[in-house]
Amino acid sequence: MTAVKKALMITGIIEKNQTKITIQSMKTNNQWQQALATAVRDPLVLVDLLQLPPLPALSLAAAEQFSLLVPHSYLQRIRLGDWHDPLLRQVLPMSDELQLVDGFGIDPVGDSAAMVAEGVLHKYNSRVLLISTAACAIHCRYCFRRHFPYAEAQAGRDQWRVACDYLAAHPEVDEVILSGGDPLVLSDQRLQWLLQALAKQPHLQRIRIHTRLPIVLPERITEGLLQLLQQTSMPIVMVLHANHAQELDAVDVKQAIQALQLSGVLLLNQAVLLRGVNDSVAALRALSEELIAQRVLPYYLHLLDKVAGAAHFEVPEDEAQALMARLRAEVSGYLVPQLVKEVAYEASKTPVMPFG
Ligand SMILES: *Cc1c(COP(=O)(O)O)cnc(C)c1O
Ligand code: SF4
């Protein structure tokens, strides 16, 4: 063993490199695309794989409105035979979704009005959000974009050029948020084109990526993607989306998160407060603790957007405030995400204070 290697081992760097090498050899482009292609799309296959007993609330009609989609990696984190599993609840088409509930609509956050060009949302002064693709690797039943006109909002290169022209004309914008859908569903080639085009905008300081893929399809974090992120000349902030500690408790997820961190990406997490998933102090605490254990900072906890079909996930605001007050009394301040809601036409997300 060389002296250098020995020194590296002592400092722990070589251990990190070895993790990287494992990831390099494990994850190839082909594999993540295959994992996405073989994700579960049939509710009856899901029931079978998870060995679930019959449940009347399972609804094929709900799955027709918004299709089921769950990658196998995520499926492996769901407990067998348990309808109440917090991960299963996020993806399971339920008859509750078909009920019309007052106050729950199609575009609850005013996205249509904020669309300044195809696929470009400019709602908040300093940052612009790009709907970079319509596709996701998982379908979350509570998603506020479940009724969004994705086909119209899907950006191809021509639309990205339009988005870049818009940015060039708006020097007050210092950050671009790649969102969707999920931007990491794009191929490396398309992402590279987009990142390079954005990096040429002189007034941009950061690129932010809103993605659930490291959590739901960790195979996506390939060496090619990591290189691409490393090569981008601007700081990259990645906002993950995990709602429950159990979603983070998998070797492949931990490796994906670590690989992103070793590539210099700053990782934050946003979650949605969901009835039957994470609506307890214990669940919220466990989520924050697991995030910090993996060096990811809890950023936002969102109140549910009032989208038609998701009313059964709602936790009322006063209950949310009480939960946050109790969480704050239990843990370090940085383990407490900011509770926010999205009010259409406001200048930012709206903080919800612990006692109203
Ligand atoms: C949530 C959101 C952002 C980001 O808001 P931050 O408070 O900076 O995280 C930007 N644009 C749109 C359209 C959003 O919905
Ligand atoms: S990953 Fe995000 S955008 Fe996609 S369905 Fe889930 S919540 Fe919606």
mmCIF file of C-alpha atoms and ligand atoms in Angstrom:
data_model
loop_
_atom_site.group_PDB
_atom_site.id
_atom_site.type_symbol
_atom_site.label_atom_id
_atom_site.label_comp_id
_atom_site.label_asym_id
_atom_site.label_seq_id
_atom_site.Cartn_x
_atom_site.Cartn_y
_atom_site.Cartn_z
ATOM 1 C CA MET A 1 0.000 0.000 0.000
ATOM 2 C CA THR A 2 1.378 3.432 -0.903
ATOM 3 C CA ALA A 3 1.792 6.107 1.741
ATOM 4 C CA VAL A 4 -0.754 8.256 -0.056
ATOM 5 C CA LYS A 5 -3.315 5.487 -0.039
ATOM 6 C CA LYS A 6 -2.690 4.895 3.644
ATOM 7 C CA ALA A 7 -3.141 8.580 4.418
ATOM 8 C CA LEU A 8 -6.331 8.654 2.416
ATOM 9 C CA MET A 9 -7.679 5.685 4.286
ATOM 10 C CA ILE A 10 -6.974 7.349 7.573
ATOM 11 C CA THR A 11 -8.781 10.511 6.516
ATOM 12 C CA GLY A 12 -11.675 8.450 5.191
ATOM 13 C CA ILE A 13 -11.396 9.820 1.666
ATOM 14 C CA ILE A 14 -10.637 6.476 0.137
ATOM 15 C CA GLU A 15 -13.647 5.000 1.796
ATOM 16 C CA LYS A 16 -15.736 7.668 0.086
ATOM 17 C CA ASN A 17 -14.027 6.971 -3.220
ATOM 18 C CA GLN A 18 -14.786 3.319 -2.840
ATOM 19 C CA THR A 19 -18.472 4.104 -2.354
ATOM 20 C CA LYS A 20 -18.271 6.071 -5.550
ATOM 21 C CA ILE A 21 -16.621 3.259 -7.395
ATOM 22 C CA THR A 22 -19.326 0.863 -6.300
ATOM 23 C CA ILE A 23 -21.949 3.268 -7.575
ATOM 24 C CA GLN A 24 -20.027 3.693 -10.827
ATOM 25 C CA SER A 25 -19.989 0.006 -11.500
ATOM 26 C CA MET A 26 -23.548 -0.602 -10.331
ATOM 27 C CA LYS A 27 -25.581 2.086 -12.010
ATOM 28 C CA THR A 28 -25.617 2.509 -15.742
ATOM 29 C CA ASN A 29 -27.911 4.547 -17.925
ATOM 30 C CA ASN A 30 -29.551 1.522 -19.257
ATOM 31 C CA GLN A 31 -30.477 0.271 -15.812
ATOM 32 C CA TRP A 32 -32.474 3.266 -14.665
ATOM 33 C CA GLN A 33 -34.404 3.454 -17.885
ATOM 34 C CA GLN A 34 -35.138 -0.231 -17.545
ATOM 35 C CA ALA A 35 -36.197 0.223 -13.923
ATOM 36 C CA LEU A 36 -38.633 2.900 -15.050
ATOM 37 C CA ALA A 37 -39.933 0.774 -17.900
ATOM 38 C CA THR A 38 -40.597 -2.153 -15.566
ATOM 39 C CA ALA A 39 -42.253 -0.092 -12.799
ATOM 40 C CA VAL A 40 -45.609 -1.439 -11.599
ATOM 41 C CA ARG A 41 -48.567 0.127 -13.431
ATOM 42 C CA ASP A 42 -51.337 -2.367 -12.739
ATOM 43 C CA PRO A 43 -53.167 -2.082 -9.381
ATOM 44 C CA LEU A 44 -53.860 -5.807 -9.327
ATOM 45 C CA VAL A 45 -50.163 -6.615 -9.802
ATOM 46 C CA LEU A 46 -49.409 -4.267 -6.924
ATOM 47 C CA VAL A 47 -51.930 -6.054 -4.697
ATOM 48 C CA ASP A 48 -50.387 -9.367 -5.644
ATOM 49 C CA LEU A 49 -46.747 -8.349 -5.123
ATOM 50 C CA LEU A 50 -47.529 -6.826 -1.718
ATOM 51 C CA GLN A 51 -49.671 -9.803 -0.686
ATOM 52 C CA LEU A 52 -52.536 -7.529 0.263
ATOM 53 C CA PRO A 53 -55.861 -8.953 1.439
ATOM 54 C CA PRO A 54 -58.979 -7.743 -0.451
ATOM 55 C CA LEU A 55 -59.807 -4.079 0.146
ATOM 56 C CA PRO A 56 -63.024 -2.471 -1.091
ATOM 57 C CA ALA A 57 -61.506 1.034 -1.049
ATOM 58 C CA LEU A 58 -59.024 0.166 -3.820
ATOM 59 C CA SER A 59 -60.409 1.797 -6.969
ATOM 60 C CA LEU A 60 -59.627 0.899 -10.551
ATOM 61 C CA ALA A 61 -61.739 3.882 -11.632
ATOM 62 C CA ALA A 62 -59.400 6.195 -9.686
ATOM 63 C CA ALA A 63 -56.456 4.536 -11.423
ATOM 64 C CA GLU A 64 -58.080 5.322 -14.745
ATOM 65 C CA GLN A 65 -58.235 9.031 -13.876
ATOM 66 C CA PHE A 66 -54.614 9.151 -12.714
ATOM 67 C CA SER A 67 -52.676 6.002 -13.411
ATOM 68 C CA LEU A 68 -50.782 3.952 -10.864
ATOM 69 C CA LEU A 69 -46.987 4.075 -11.186
ATOM 70 C CA VAL A 70 -44.530 2.620 -8.637
ATOM 71 C CA PRO A 71 -40.918 1.577 -9.305
ATOM 72 C CA HIS A 72 -39.758 -1.700 -7.764
ATOM 73 C CA SER A 73 -37.124 -0.030 -5.589
ATOM 74 C CA TYR A 74 -39.892 1.939 -3.852
ATOM 75 C CA LEU A 75 -42.113 -1.114 -3.685
ATOM 76 C CA GLN A 76 -39.434 -2.960 -1.734
ATOM 77 C CA ARG A 77 -39.755 -0.402 1.066
ATOM 78 C CA ILE A 78 -43.495 -1.074 1.492
ATOM 79 C CA ARG A 79 -44.481 -3.586 4.185
ATOM 80 C CA LEU A 80 -46.127 -6.743 2.923
ATOM 81 C CA GLY A 81 -49.817 -7.319 3.631
ATOM 82 C CA ASP A 82 -50.405 -3.904 5.233
ATOM 83 C CA TRP A 83 -52.961 -1.545 3.677
ATOM 84 C CA HIS A 84 -51.970 1.144 6.166
ATOM 85 C CA ASP A 85 -48.358 1.306 5.119
ATOM 86 C CA PRO A 86 -47.472 5.030 4.789
ATOM 87 C CA LEU A 87 -45.667 4.491 1.485
ATOM 88 C CA LEU A 88 -48.448 2.417 -0.015
ATOM 89 C CA ARG A 89 -50.998 5.083 0.879
ATOM 90 C CA GLN A 90 -49.102 7.604 -1.269
ATOM 91 C CA VAL A 91 -49.433 5.526 -4.427
ATOM 92 C CA LEU A 92 -52.623 3.503 -4.002
ATOM 93 C CA PRO A 93 -55.639 4.541 -6.135
ATOM 94 C CA MET A 94 -58.552 4.834 -3.691
ATOM 95 C CA SER A 95 -62.293 5.352 -4.135
ATOM 96 C CA ASP A 96 -62.005 8.472 -1.923
ATOM 97 C CA GLU A 97 -60.362 10.191 -4.895
ATOM 98 C CA LEU A 98 -63.587 10.095 -6.882
ATOM 99 C CA GLN A 99 -65.523 12.214 -4.394
ATOM 100 C CA LEU A 100 -66.116 15.851 -5.227
ATOM 101 C CA VAL A 101 -65.300 17.982 -2.206
ATOM 102 C CA ASP A 102 -66.058 21.704 -1.899
ATOM 103 C CA GLY A 103 -62.968 23.861 -2.141
ATOM 104 C CA PHE A 104 -60.891 21.205 -3.923
ATOM 105 C CA GLY A 105 -60.326 22.191 -7.564
ATOM 106 C CA ILE A 106 -58.246 21.572 -10.650
ATOM 107 C CA ASP A 107 -55.664 24.382 -10.405
ATOM 108 C CA PRO A 108 -55.566 25.229 -6.684
ATOM 109 C CA VAL A 109 -52.299 27.171 -6.781
ATOM 110 C CA GLY A 110 -52.913 29.454 -9.758
ATOM 111 C CA ASP A 111 -50.228 27.895 -11.958
ATOM 112 C CA SER A 112 -52.066 28.583 -15.202
ATOM 113 C CA ALA A 113 -52.052 32.307 -14.527
ATOM 114 C CA ALA A 114 -48.334 32.273 -13.652
ATOM 115 C CA MET A 115 -47.304 30.654 -16.930
ATOM 116 C CA VAL A 116 -45.399 33.346 -18.807
ATOM 117 C CA ALA A 117 -44.339 31.094 -21.675
ATOM 118 C CA GLU A 118 -44.877 27.454 -22.473
ATOM 119 C CA GLY A 119 -43.556 25.490 -19.475
ATOM 120 C CA VAL A 120 -42.239 28.597 -17.702
ATOM 121 C CA LEU A 121 -43.793 29.661 -14.380
ATOM 122 C CA HIS A 122 -42.754 33.040 -13.019
ATOM 123 C CA LYS A 123 -44.663 33.423 -9.791
ATOM 124 C CA TYR A 124 -42.020 34.673 -7.384
ATOM 125 C CA ASN A 125 -39.785 37.602 -8.224
ATOM 126 C CA SER A 126 -36.246 36.194 -8.111
ATOM 127 C CA ARG A 127 -36.847 32.685 -9.390
ATOM 128 C CA VAL A 128 -38.404 31.023 -12.375
ATOM 129 C CA LEU A 129 -39.686 27.472 -12.473
ATOM 130 C CA LEU A 130 -39.323 25.382 -15.611
ATOM 131 C CA ILE A 131 -41.672 22.483 -16.223
ATOM 132 C CA SER A 132 -38.894 20.547 -17.892
ATOM 133 C CA THR A 133 -40.886 17.387 -18.519
ATOM 134 C CA ALA A 134 -44.364 16.068 -17.873
ATOM 135 C CA ALA A 135 -43.182 12.683 -16.711
ATOM 136 C CA CYS A 136 -42.537 11.349 -13.205
ATOM 137 C CA ALA A 137 -41.140 8.031 -12.005
ATOM 138 C CA ILE A 138 -43.946 7.610 -9.480
ATOM 139 C CA HIS A 139 -47.504 8.871 -9.295
ATOM 140 C CA CYS A 140 -48.294 10.407 -5.915
ATOM 141 C CA ARG A 141 -52.042 10.395 -5.379
ATOM 142 C CA TYR A 142 -52.010 13.782 -3.598
ATOM 143 C CA CYS A 143 -50.089 15.534 -6.369
ATOM 144 C CA PHE A 144 -51.392 19.016 -7.105
ATOM 145 C CA ARG A 145 -50.320 18.627 -10.709
ATOM 146 C CA ARG A 146 -52.528 15.579 -11.287
ATOM 147 C CA HIS A 147 -54.886 17.706 -13.393
ATOM 148 C CA PHE A 148 -52.261 20.027 -14.830
ATOM 149 C CA PRO A 149 -52.256 20.298 -18.649
ATOM 150 C CA TYR A 150 -48.939 18.497 -18.885
ATOM 151 C CA ALA A 151 -49.036 17.892 -22.614
ATOM 152 C CA GLU A 152 -49.204 21.649 -23.204
ATOM 153 C CA ALA A 153 -46.568 22.325 -20.584
ATOM 154 C CA GLN A 154 -43.993 19.826 -21.778
ATOM 155 C CA ALA A 155 -40.831 21.599 -22.806
ATOM 156 C CA GLY A 156 -38.820 20.444 -25.777
ATOM 157 C CA ARG A 157 -35.710 22.237 -26.964
ATOM 158 C CA ASP A 158 -37.662 24.919 -28.792
ATOM 159 C CA GLN A 159 -39.575 25.727 -25.640
ATOM 160 C CA TRP A 160 -36.363 25.728 -23.614
ATOM 161 C CA ARG A 161 -35.012 28.307 -26.045
ATOM 162 C CA VAL A 162 -38.110 30.392 -25.404
ATOM 163 C CA ALA A 163 -37.500 29.960 -21.661
ATOM 164 C CA CYS A 164 -33.864 31.114 -22.071
ATOM 165 C CA ASP A 165 -35.020 34.164 -24.044
ATOM 166 C CA TYR A 166 -37.433 34.962 -21.243
ATOM 167 C CA LEU A 167 -34.642 34.653 -18.675
ATOM 168 C CA ALA A 168 -32.344 36.870 -20.714
ATOM 169 C CA ALA A 169 -35.027 39.567 -20.601
ATOM 170 C CA HIS A 170 -35.476 39.242 -16.828
ATOM 171 C CA PRO A 171 -32.276 40.139 -14.995
ATOM 172 C CA GLU A 172 -34.090 40.103 -11.630
ATOM 173 C CA VAL A 173 -34.148 36.294 -11.854
ATOM 174 C CA ASP A 174 -31.120 34.755 -10.144
ATOM 175 C CA GLU A 175 -32.275 31.155 -9.843
ATOM 176 C CA VAL A 176 -33.922 28.672 -12.147
ATOM 177 C CA ILE A 177 -35.846 25.763 -10.699
ATOM 178 C CA LEU A 178 -36.099 22.657 -12.812
ATOM 179 C CA SER A 179 -39.354 20.991 -11.925
ATOM 180 C CA GLY A 180 -42.073 19.042 -13.654
ATOM 181 C CA GLY A 181 -43.026 16.313 -13.549
ATOM 182 C CA ASP A 182 -39.544 15.286 -12.521
ATOM 183 C CA PRO A 183 -36.565 16.829 -14.337
ATOM 184 C CA LEU A 184 -34.341 13.813 -13.653
ATOM 185 C CA VAL A 185 -36.609 11.711 -15.869
ATOM 186 C CA LEU A 186 -34.921 13.575 -18.743
ATOM 187 C CA SER A 187 -31.988 11.808 -20.389
ATOM 188 C CA ASP A 188 -28.457 12.955 -19.550
ATOM 189 C CA GLN A 189 -28.152 14.447 -23.037
ATOM 190 C CA ARG A 190 -31.226 16.629 -22.653
ATOM 191 C CA LEU A 191 -30.260 17.658 -19.130
ATOM 192 C CA GLN A 192 -26.793 18.570 -20.301
ATOM 193 C CA TRP A 193 -28.203 20.752 -23.063
ATOM 194 C CA LEU A 194 -30.484 22.492 -20.588
ATOM 195 C CA LEU A 195 -27.852 22.966 -17.867
ATOM 196 C CA GLN A 196 -25.362 24.352 -20.358
ATOM 197 C CA ALA A 197 -27.911 26.751 -21.822
ATOM 198 C CA LEU A 198 -28.809 27.975 -18.333
ATOM 199 C CA ALA A 199 -25.176 28.315 -17.253
ATOM 200 C CA LYS A 200 -24.723 30.880 -20.044
ATOM 201 C CA GLN A 201 -27.256 33.241 -18.473
ATOM 202 C CA PRO A 202 -25.076 35.877 -16.812
ATOM 203 C CA HIS A 203 -27.442 36.870 -13.992
ATOM 204 C CA LEU A 204 -28.192 33.349 -12.766
ATOM 205 C CA GLN A 205 -26.473 32.414 -9.508
ATOM 206 C CA ARG A 206 -27.871 28.942 -8.890
ATOM 207 C CA ILE A 207 -29.732 26.103 -10.463
ATOM 208 C CA ARG A 208 -32.232 24.275 -8.322
ATOM 209 C CA ILE A 209 -33.586 20.831 -9.121
ATOM 210 C CA HIS A 210 -36.844 19.662 -7.556
ATOM 211 C CA THR A 211 -36.812 15.892 -7.760
ATOM 212 C CA ARG A 212 -38.196 12.785 -6.124
ATOM 213 C CA LEU A 213 -36.007 10.420 -8.155
ATOM 214 C CA PRO A 214 -33.156 9.835 -5.666
ATOM 215 C CA ILE A 215 -35.916 8.604 -3.326
ATOM 216 C CA VAL A 216 -38.162 6.672 -5.684
ATOM 217 C CA LEU A 217 -35.753 5.589 -8.453
ATOM 218 C CA PRO A 218 -32.239 5.775 -6.965
ATOM 219 C CA GLU A 219 -30.886 3.933 -10.018
ATOM 220 C CA ARG A 220 -31.154 7.312 -11.766
ATOM 221 C CA ILE A 221 -28.103 8.644 -9.902
ATOM 222 C CA THR A 222 -25.595 7.350 -12.426
ATOM 223 C CA GLU A 223 -21.951 8.281 -12.814
ATOM 224 C CA GLY A 224 -22.904 10.095 -16.019
ATOM 225 C CA LEU A 225 -25.445 12.244 -14.190
ATOM 226 C CA LEU A 226 -23.014 12.977 -11.361
ATOM 227 C CA GLN A 227 -20.386 14.133 -13.858
ATOM 228 C CA LEU A 228 -22.912 16.365 -15.524
ATOM 229 C CA LEU A 229 -23.816 17.992 -12.232
ATOM 230 C CA GLN A 230 -20.148 18.395 -11.313
ATOM 231 C CA GLN A 231 -19.372 20.022 -14.644
ATOM 232 C CA THR A 232 -22.051 22.684 -14.260
ATOM 233 C CA SER A 233 -20.373 25.957 -13.408
ATOM 234 C CA MET A 234 -23.073 27.075 -10.952
ATOM 235 C CA PRO A 235 -23.941 25.756 -7.511
ATOM 236 C CA ILE A 236 -26.636 23.111 -7.730
ATOM 237 C CA VAL A 237 -29.245 22.874 -5.005
ATOM 238 C CA MET A 238 -31.354 19.742 -5.087
ATOM 239 C CA VAL A 239 -34.633 19.680 -3.219
ATOM 240 C CA LEU A 240 -35.657 16.089 -2.599
ATOM 241 C CA HIS A 241 -39.188 15.026 -1.783
ATOM 242 C CA ALA A 242 -39.514 12.389 0.939
ATOM 243 C CA ASN A 243 -42.546 12.294 3.214
ATOM 244 C CA HIS A 244 -41.651 9.460 5.550
ATOM 245 C CA ALA A 245 -38.480 8.060 7.153
ATOM 246 C CA GLN A 246 -39.268 4.646 5.696
ATOM 247 C CA GLU A 247 -38.754 6.106 2.207
ATOM 248 C CA LEU A 248 -35.141 6.898 3.098
ATOM 249 C CA ASP A 249 -34.377 3.585 4.734
ATOM 250 C CA ALA A 250 -32.814 1.686 1.847
ATOM 251 C CA VAL A 251 -29.220 1.073 0.868
ATOM 252 C CA ASP A 252 -29.718 2.231 -2.717
ATOM 253 C CA VAL A 253 -31.297 5.513 -1.570
ATOM 254 C CA LYS A 254 -28.511 6.171 0.931
ATOM 255 C CA GLN A 255 -25.876 5.543 -1.737
ATOM 256 C CA ALA A 256 -27.632 7.860 -4.197
ATOM 257 C CA ILE A 257 -27.827 10.659 -1.627
ATOM 258 C CA GLN A 258 -24.199 10.211 -0.641
ATOM 259 C CA ALA A 259 -23.041 10.198 -4.250
ATOM 260 C CA LEU A 260 -24.875 13.477 -4.904
ATOM 261 C CA GLN A 261 -23.264 15.029 -1.846
ATOM 262 C CA LEU A 262 -19.802 13.862 -2.896
ATOM 263 C CA SER A 263 -20.467 15.605 -6.212
ATOM 264 C CA GLY A 264 -20.961 18.913 -4.430
ATOM 265 C CA VAL A 265 -24.756 19.112 -4.618
ATOM 266 C CA LEU A 266 -26.488 20.790 -1.660
ATOM 267 C CA LEU A 267 -29.423 18.645 -0.577
ATOM 268 C CA LEU A 268 -32.651 19.853 1.029
ATOM 269 C CA ASN A 269 -35.961 18.060 1.456
ATOM 270 C CA GLN A 270 -39.547 19.099 1.088
ATOM 271 C CA ALA A 271 -42.451 17.025 2.322
ATOM 272 C CA VAL A 272 -46.209 17.296 2.212
ATOM 273 C CA LEU A 273 -48.214 16.853 5.399
ATOM 274 C CA LEU A 274 -50.498 13.929 4.602
ATOM 275 C CA ARG A 275 -53.266 12.293 6.599
ATOM 276 C CA GLY A 276 -52.391 8.654 7.246
ATOM 277 C CA VAL A 277 -48.780 9.094 6.094
ATOM 278 C CA ASN A 278 -46.898 11.506 8.348
ATOM 279 C CA ASP A 279 -49.551 13.300 10.440
ATOM 280 C CA SER A 280 -47.952 12.630 13.829
ATOM 281 C CA VAL A 281 -45.088 14.133 15.811
ATOM 282 C CA ALA A 282 -43.376 10.735 15.846
ATOM 283 C CA ALA A 283 -43.493 10.422 12.044
ATOM 284 C CA LEU A 284 -42.321 13.994 11.449
ATOM 285 C CA ARG A 285 -39.537 13.627 13.977
ATOM 286 C CA ALA A 286 -38.357 10.330 12.481
ATOM 287 C CA LEU A 287 -38.359 11.901 9.006
ATOM 288 C CA SER A 288 -36.247 14.867 10.118
ATOM 289 C CA GLU A 289 -33.862 12.652 12.054
ATOM 290 C CA GLU A 290 -33.352 10.316 9.126
ATOM 291 C CA LEU A 291 -32.805 13.263 6.782
ATOM 292 C CA ILE A 292 -30.168 14.778 9.052
ATOM 293 C CA ALA A 293 -28.546 11.364 9.543
ATOM 294 C CA GLN A 294 -28.045 11.445 5.775
ATOM 295 C CA ARG A 295 -26.992 15.132 5.911
ATOM 296 C CA VAL A 296 -30.098 16.446 4.158
ATOM 297 C CA LEU A 297 -31.686 19.566 5.611
ATOM 298 C CA PRO A 298 -35.487 19.612 6.133
ATOM 299 C CA TYR A 299 -36.630 22.669 4.121
ATOM 300 C CA TYR A 300 -40.402 22.806 3.749
ATOM 301 C CA LEU A 301 -43.396 20.927 5.076
ATOM 302 C CA HIS A 302 -46.269 21.845 2.788
ATOM 303 C CA LEU A 303 -49.905 21.899 3.705
ATOM 304 C CA LEU A 304 -51.752 19.923 1.061
ATOM 305 C CA ASP A 305 -52.735 21.877 -2.024
ATOM 306 C CA LYS A 306 -56.493 21.606 -2.366
ATOM 307 C CA VAL A 307 -56.558 19.586 -5.529
ATOM 308 C CA ALA A 308 -59.636 17.620 -6.544
ATOM 309 C CA GLY A 309 -59.217 13.936 -5.620
ATOM 310 C CA ALA A 310 -56.868 14.496 -2.666
ATOM 311 C CA ALA A 311 -59.226 15.748 0.050
ATOM 312 C CA HIS A 312 -58.809 12.559 2.112
ATOM 313 C CA PHE A 313 -55.124 13.455 2.593
ATOM 314 C CA GLU A 314 -55.882 16.824 4.158
ATOM 315 C CA VAL A 315 -54.647 17.739 7.639
ATOM 316 C CA PRO A 316 -56.401 20.931 8.811
ATOM 317 C CA GLU A 317 -54.228 23.980 9.390
ATOM 318 C CA ASP A 318 -54.844 24.200 13.160
ATOM 319 C CA GLU A 319 -53.897 20.565 13.590
ATOM 320 C CA ALA A 320 -50.742 21.139 11.524
ATOM 321 C CA GLN A 321 -49.823 24.120 13.697
ATOM 322 C CA ALA A 322 -50.242 22.067 16.843
ATOM 323 C CA LEU A 323 -48.087 19.253 15.409
ATOM 324 C CA MET A 324 -45.320 21.703 14.548
ATOM 325 C CA ALA A 325 -45.403 23.299 17.990
ATOM 326 C CA ARG A 326 -44.979 19.880 19.572
ATOM 327 C CA LEU A 327 -42.201 18.918 17.147
ATOM 328 C CA ARG A 328 -40.381 22.168 17.897
ATOM 329 C CA ALA A 329 -40.537 21.378 21.608
ATOM 330 C CA GLU A 330 -38.881 17.998 21.002
ATOM 331 C CA VAL A 331 -36.022 18.512 18.547
ATOM 332 C CA SER A 332 -33.223 20.877 17.511
ATOM 333 C CA GLY A 333 -34.408 23.891 15.569
ATOM 334 C CA TYR A 334 -32.844 22.790 12.304
ATOM 335 C CA LEU A 335 -34.827 19.571 12.395
ATOM 336 C CA VAL A 336 -38.033 21.587 12.119
ATOM 337 C CA PRO A 337 -38.984 22.311 8.496
ATOM 338 C CA GLN A 338 -40.869 25.473 7.720
ATOM 339 C CA LEU A 339 -44.604 24.810 7.533
ATOM 340 C CA VAL A 340 -45.934 26.574 4.435
ATOM 341 C CA LYS A 341 -48.957 26.707 2.228
ATOM 342 C CA GLU A 342 -49.350 27.913 -1.288
ATOM 343 C CA VAL A 343 -51.853 30.684 -1.709
ATOM 344 C CA ALA A 344 -52.581 31.555 -5.339
ATOM 345 C CA TYR A 345 -51.225 34.987 -6.382
ATOM 346 C CA GLU A 346 -49.111 35.517 -3.234
ATOM 347 C CA ALA A 347 -45.509 36.718 -3.670
ATOM 348 C CA SER A 348 -44.010 33.640 -2.013
ATOM 349 C CA LYS A 349 -45.037 30.462 -0.236
ATOM 350 C CA THR A 350 -46.982 31.514 2.840
ATOM 351 C CA PRO A 351 -45.485 30.527 6.212
ATOM 352 C CA VAL A 352 -47.951 29.001 8.651
ATOM 353 C CA MET A 353 -46.928 30.060 12.139
ATOM 354 C CA PRO A 354 -47.068 27.558 15.004
ATOM 355 C CA PHE A 355 -49.920 29.317 16.780
ATOM 356 C CA GLY A 356 -51.675 30.996 13.855
HETATM 357 C C1 LIG B 1 -42.641 26.803 -4.768
HETATM 358 C C2 LIG B 1 -42.306 27.558 -5.979
HETATM 359 C C3 LIG B 1 -41.064 28.202 -6.112
HETATM 360 C C4 LIG B 1 -39.999 28.116 -5.061
HETATM 361 O O1 LIG B 1 -40.303 28.769 -3.882
HETATM 362 P P1 LIG B 1 -39.215 28.828 -2.701
HETATM 363 O O2 LIG B 1 -39.934 29.438 -1.573
HETATM 364 O O3 LIG B 1 -38.061 29.621 -3.200
HETATM 365 O O4 LIG B 1 -38.796 27.407 -2.460
HETATM 366 C C5 LIG B 1 -40.833 28.940 -7.254
HETATM 367 N N1 LIG B 1 -41.749 29.050 -8.239
HETATM 368 C C6 LIG B 1 -42.947 28.429 -8.150
HETATM 369 C C7 LIG B 1 -43.919 28.599 -9.282
HETATM 370 C C8 LIG B 1 -43.259 27.662 -7.026
HETATM 371 O O5 LIG B 1 -44.434 27.036 -6.978
HETATM 372 S S1 SF4 B 2 -43.109 13.098 -8.023
HETATM 373 FE FE1 SF4 B 2 -43.839 15.168 -7.545
HETATM 374 S S2 SF4 B 2 -44.733 15.931 -9.486
HETATM 375 FE FE2 SF4 B 2 -44.513 13.674 -9.655
HETATM 376 S S3 SF4 B 2 -46.508 12.844 -9.001
HETATM 377 FE FE3 SF4 B 2 -45.176 12.885 -7.178
HETATM 378 S S4 SF4 B 2 -45.624 14.864 -6.201
HETATM 379 FE FE4 SF4 B 2 -46.397 14.968 -8.303
#
